[in-house]
Amino acid sequence: MLNDSHCHFFSSQFFSTLSRQRGRNDTVEALCRELQWDDPGTPDALADRWVQELDAHGVARSALIASVPGDEASVAAALSRHPRRFVGFFMVDPSAEDAVERVTQATTMLGLRVACLFPAMHHVALGDPRMQRVVEAVAGQPGTAVFVHCGVLSVGVRKKLGLPSRFDLSLGDPLSITRLALAFPRTPFIVPHFGAGMLRETMMAADVCPNIYVDTSSSNSWTRYAPGWTLPGVFKTALSVLGPSRILFGTDSSFFPRGWQRGLYESQKIAATDAGINESDQSLIFGGNFDRLFG
Ligand SMILES: [Zn+2]
């Protein structure tokens, strides 16, 4: 059983938001041509394409992340079309006036489950009261979770389009999650990419907070930031601190035609095996934990 806890839903709305940010008024079609990516079409069409892709690779279920604030409806459309295949995640900007209303609407009427916070991108510290209000709104709904991007942040598509990325990486310290995670102990907090370079801080935070999880997604090229870090070593460290039940496999797949990133799955599978992680623990990491959290 394979479940991917980190896939982006690059909808038409996602591309039109980037186009607006660039200020050139390009159509989605023109933007996708420039990127040499496929035009996603309607949310229903993109959802169908994702299902075909998951089927082709034997992936049972996946997260779909609405990857700009305000794109919850696109993922909601995918969920209502394929409720057994997808779990809805959505990016929230806590500095927006309507952040709490959006979270409430997304987690009730739209059926999305995970609010994704990017403190470095939105320039809102994890200790900020606006962050607290958003997390409180999420935690009020059963079956939800919070995703907090920490460590190094670079958004490939923004780079490709020449969009400025004025990220304040100092705001993405996993230790700053602990206050929130302890205040909302029943809400899982997922830190993607093992903390994206802040492995030690992520392990420290997760050691103190039993509701902090990591996802394994992306190429994890942050391992080059410290001497001696290897992916098997990272898996081993995470297993020894978090145990097998708080590690969620993910790829960070996003656009087509590249589709689901099988190569990342294969390299993580090899790394987990090289780390000496046994079959039953691997089955939790690569699928079971996702089903338990998002049953
Ligand atoms: Zn991602």
XYZ file of C-alpha atoms and ligand atoms in Angstrom:
296
model
C 0.000 0.000 0.000
C 1.623 3.205 -1.224
C 0.332 6.674 -0.286
C 2.003 9.960 -1.193
C 1.642 12.651 1.454
C 3.077 15.488 -0.645
C 1.794 16.281 -4.159
C 0.937 19.726 -5.487
C -2.210 20.502 -7.468
C -0.998 23.011 -10.043
C -4.422 24.131 -11.239
C -5.360 26.827 -13.748
C -6.025 29.116 -10.798
C -2.485 28.452 -9.527
C -0.997 29.539 -12.859
C -3.277 32.556 -13.254
C -2.253 33.725 -9.769
C 1.433 33.500 -10.750
C 0.670 35.324 -13.994
C -1.032 38.134 -12.069
C 1.926 38.353 -9.699
C 4.242 38.761 -12.666
C 2.072 41.584 -13.960
C 2.159 40.610 -17.617
C -1.351 39.247 -17.938
C -0.264 36.082 -19.746
C -2.947 33.472 -20.248
C -2.547 30.141 -18.460
C -1.913 28.575 -21.859
C 0.922 31.021 -22.625
C 2.444 30.594 -19.184
C 2.424 26.806 -19.467
C 3.938 27.028 -22.941
C 6.747 29.161 -21.513
C 7.341 26.615 -18.749
C 7.041 23.741 -21.226
C 4.473 22.193 -18.934
C 1.025 20.908 -19.820
C -1.939 23.218 -19.421
C -3.878 21.688 -16.500
C -7.340 22.422 -17.951
C -10.260 22.305 -15.531
C -9.810 21.021 -11.960
C -11.873 17.961 -12.942
C -9.583 17.210 -15.892
C -6.477 17.662 -13.742
C -7.957 15.434 -11.023
C -8.619 12.720 -13.613
C -5.057 13.012 -14.855
C -3.751 12.596 -11.325
C -5.865 9.481 -10.823
C -4.493 7.968 -14.038
C -0.975 8.824 -12.869
C -1.462 7.282 -9.426
C -2.956 4.167 -11.025
C 0.001 3.859 -13.397
C 2.391 3.802 -10.433
C 0.336 1.764 -7.991
C -0.229 4.681 -5.618
C -3.461 4.258 -3.677
C -3.980 7.773 -2.329
C -2.235 11.118 -2.297
C -2.295 14.556 -0.812
C -3.168 17.344 -3.226
C -1.888 20.721 -2.128
C -3.616 23.912 -3.264
C -0.332 25.743 -3.761
C -1.355 29.393 -3.651
C -3.636 30.952 -1.046
C -7.189 31.169 -2.393
C -7.073 28.009 -4.538
C -8.995 25.761 -2.149
C -11.915 25.373 -4.563
C -9.745 23.643 -7.196
C -8.648 20.946 -4.746
C -12.210 20.699 -3.406
C -13.377 19.907 -6.952
C -10.754 17.143 -7.212
C -11.864 15.747 -3.830
C -15.511 15.609 -4.719
C -14.658 13.873 -7.993
C -12.328 11.270 -6.428
C -12.958 11.233 -2.679
C -11.235 7.883 -2.138
C -8.001 8.944 -3.808
C -7.154 12.396 -2.495
C -6.688 14.280 0.755
C -6.990 18.053 0.418
C -4.192 20.337 1.633
C -4.218 24.108 1.131
C -1.791 26.985 1.536
C -2.892 29.721 3.926
C -1.428 33.191 4.306
C -2.038 34.068 7.977
C -1.464 37.765 7.214
C -4.580 37.860 5.007
C -7.643 39.534 6.532
C -9.852 36.544 5.795
C -7.359 33.798 6.772
C -9.472 32.347 9.582
C -12.683 32.403 7.520
C -10.909 30.671 4.655
C -9.571 27.957 6.960
C -13.005 27.403 8.467
C -14.658 27.227 5.080
C -11.975 24.911 3.658
C -12.099 22.457 6.568
C -15.888 22.360 6.867
C -17.768 23.034 3.633
C -14.980 22.068 1.232
C -13.721 18.986 3.077
C -10.019 19.890 3.004
C -7.949 18.556 5.884
C -4.536 20.149 6.105
C -3.618 23.849 6.296
C -0.138 24.531 4.936
C 1.873 27.301 6.562
C 4.934 28.913 5.000
C 6.205 31.351 7.641
C 9.283 32.293 5.564
C 7.145 33.103 2.521
C 4.353 34.998 4.246
C 6.581 36.747 6.767
C 4.506 35.666 9.735
C 6.416 34.138 12.639
C 5.113 30.930 14.178
C 4.751 32.749 17.484
C 2.649 35.530 15.912
C -0.969 35.744 17.164
C -2.188 35.602 13.525
C -0.530 32.199 13.201
C -2.097 31.074 16.464
C -5.584 32.053 15.214
C -5.157 30.061 12.013
C -3.941 26.970 13.873
C -6.806 27.296 16.340
C -9.295 27.338 13.448
C -7.745 24.187 11.975
C -7.568 22.385 15.314
C -11.254 23.062 15.890
C -12.183 20.644 13.111
C -11.734 16.899 13.695
C -9.462 14.935 11.358
C -7.393 17.930 10.329
C -3.660 18.656 10.508
C -1.218 21.505 10.083
C 1.740 21.446 7.688
C 4.607 23.818 8.472
C 7.349 24.406 5.937
C 10.664 24.969 7.720
C 14.287 25.321 6.679
C 15.351 26.187 3.172
C 12.569 27.256 0.821
C 12.837 27.660 -2.908
C 9.893 27.442 -5.269
C 11.094 26.177 -8.642
C 8.241 27.608 -10.690
C 8.753 31.100 -9.259
C 12.425 30.954 -10.248
C 11.571 29.765 -13.735
C 9.160 32.653 -14.225
C 11.535 35.221 -12.751
C 9.172 35.999 -9.862
C 10.816 37.495 -6.789
C 10.923 35.236 -3.743
C 11.613 37.427 -0.742
C 11.659 34.642 1.794
C 12.831 35.154 5.359
C 14.305 31.763 6.166
C 14.879 32.749 9.774
C 11.112 32.336 10.320
C 11.189 28.656 9.403
C 12.724 27.277 12.579
C 11.138 23.955 13.604
C 11.770 24.787 17.282
C 9.177 27.548 16.917
C 6.510 24.926 16.208
C 6.790 23.451 19.692
C 4.651 26.079 21.415
C 1.824 25.577 18.927
C 2.162 21.795 18.882
C 2.034 21.651 22.688
C -0.946 24.020 22.758
C -2.878 21.813 20.288
C -1.709 18.317 21.262
C -4.403 16.461 19.324
C -3.515 18.139 16.027
C -0.740 16.561 13.947
C 1.918 19.006 12.734
C 3.730 17.813 9.601
C 7.194 19.173 8.801
C 8.025 18.449 5.142
C 11.419 17.316 3.833
C 12.616 16.280 7.342
C 12.878 20.026 8.084
C 14.663 20.944 4.813
C 18.099 21.380 6.308
C 17.040 21.824 9.917
C 17.123 18.127 10.692
C 18.516 18.538 14.190
C 15.946 21.170 15.190
C 13.137 19.077 13.680
C 14.249 16.043 15.692
C 14.473 18.145 18.854
C 10.973 19.559 18.335
C 9.515 16.142 17.506
C 11.194 14.566 20.511
C 9.366 17.018 22.767
C 6.060 17.010 20.846
C 4.556 13.602 20.054
C 2.228 15.263 17.517
C 5.047 16.442 15.232
C 5.538 14.371 12.076
C 7.968 14.610 9.177
C 7.473 13.965 5.510
C 10.266 12.510 3.409
C 9.433 14.390 0.211
C 11.613 15.954 -2.481
C 15.137 15.134 -3.548
C 16.269 16.200 -0.056
C 19.240 17.968 -1.604
C 19.552 19.897 1.670
C 21.703 16.984 2.857
C 24.588 18.836 1.202
C 24.434 21.528 3.914
C 26.291 19.460 6.475
C 29.224 17.107 6.173
C 28.327 13.453 6.286
C 24.547 13.731 5.847
C 23.162 10.944 3.657
C 19.554 9.966 2.977
C 19.897 6.552 4.700
C 21.433 8.350 7.693
C 18.522 10.795 7.746
C 15.971 7.955 7.691
C 17.844 6.209 10.494
C 17.937 9.356 12.639
C 14.243 10.084 12.067
C 13.314 6.505 12.930
C 15.320 6.547 16.131
C 13.770 9.816 17.368
C 10.217 9.668 15.988
C 9.683 5.930 15.649
C 8.031 4.455 12.548
C 4.585 6.017 13.056
C 5.458 9.674 12.547
C 7.288 9.495 9.221
C 5.196 10.051 6.101
C 6.451 9.180 2.653
C 6.066 11.908 0.033
C 7.506 12.880 -3.332
C 6.673 16.582 -3.885
C 5.335 15.802 -7.369
C 3.661 18.766 -9.060
C 3.427 19.378 -12.818
C 2.762 17.387 -15.968
C 4.105 15.859 -18.141
C 6.684 14.953 -15.472
C 3.894 13.626 -13.258
C 4.478 11.394 -10.274
C 8.152 11.258 -9.384
C 8.805 7.565 -9.282
C 12.584 8.083 -9.113
C 12.245 9.801 -5.736
C 10.125 6.932 -4.434
C 12.725 4.423 -5.568
C 15.651 6.305 -4.037
C 13.792 6.702 -0.738
C 12.895 3.026 -0.727
C 16.572 2.152 -1.182
C 17.583 4.656 1.515
C 15.036 3.243 3.989
C 16.284 -0.289 3.313
C 19.927 0.781 3.609
C 19.008 2.393 6.926
C 17.970 -1.050 8.149
C 14.266 -0.168 8.439
C 12.293 -3.395 8.509
C 9.311 -4.298 6.307
C 6.609 -3.514 8.812
C 8.054 -0.108 9.680
C 8.451 0.649 5.970
C 4.824 -0.234 5.357
C 3.834 2.403 7.946
C 6.128 5.018 6.408
C 5.129 4.383 2.793
C 1.403 4.063 3.352
C 0.024 3.041 6.747
C 0.666 6.299 8.581
C -1.108 8.315 5.902
C -4.163 6.067 6.118
C -4.180 6.299 9.906
C -4.001 10.122 9.861
C -6.355 10.590 6.935
C -8.671 7.600 7.090
Zn 6.123 20.816 -1.945
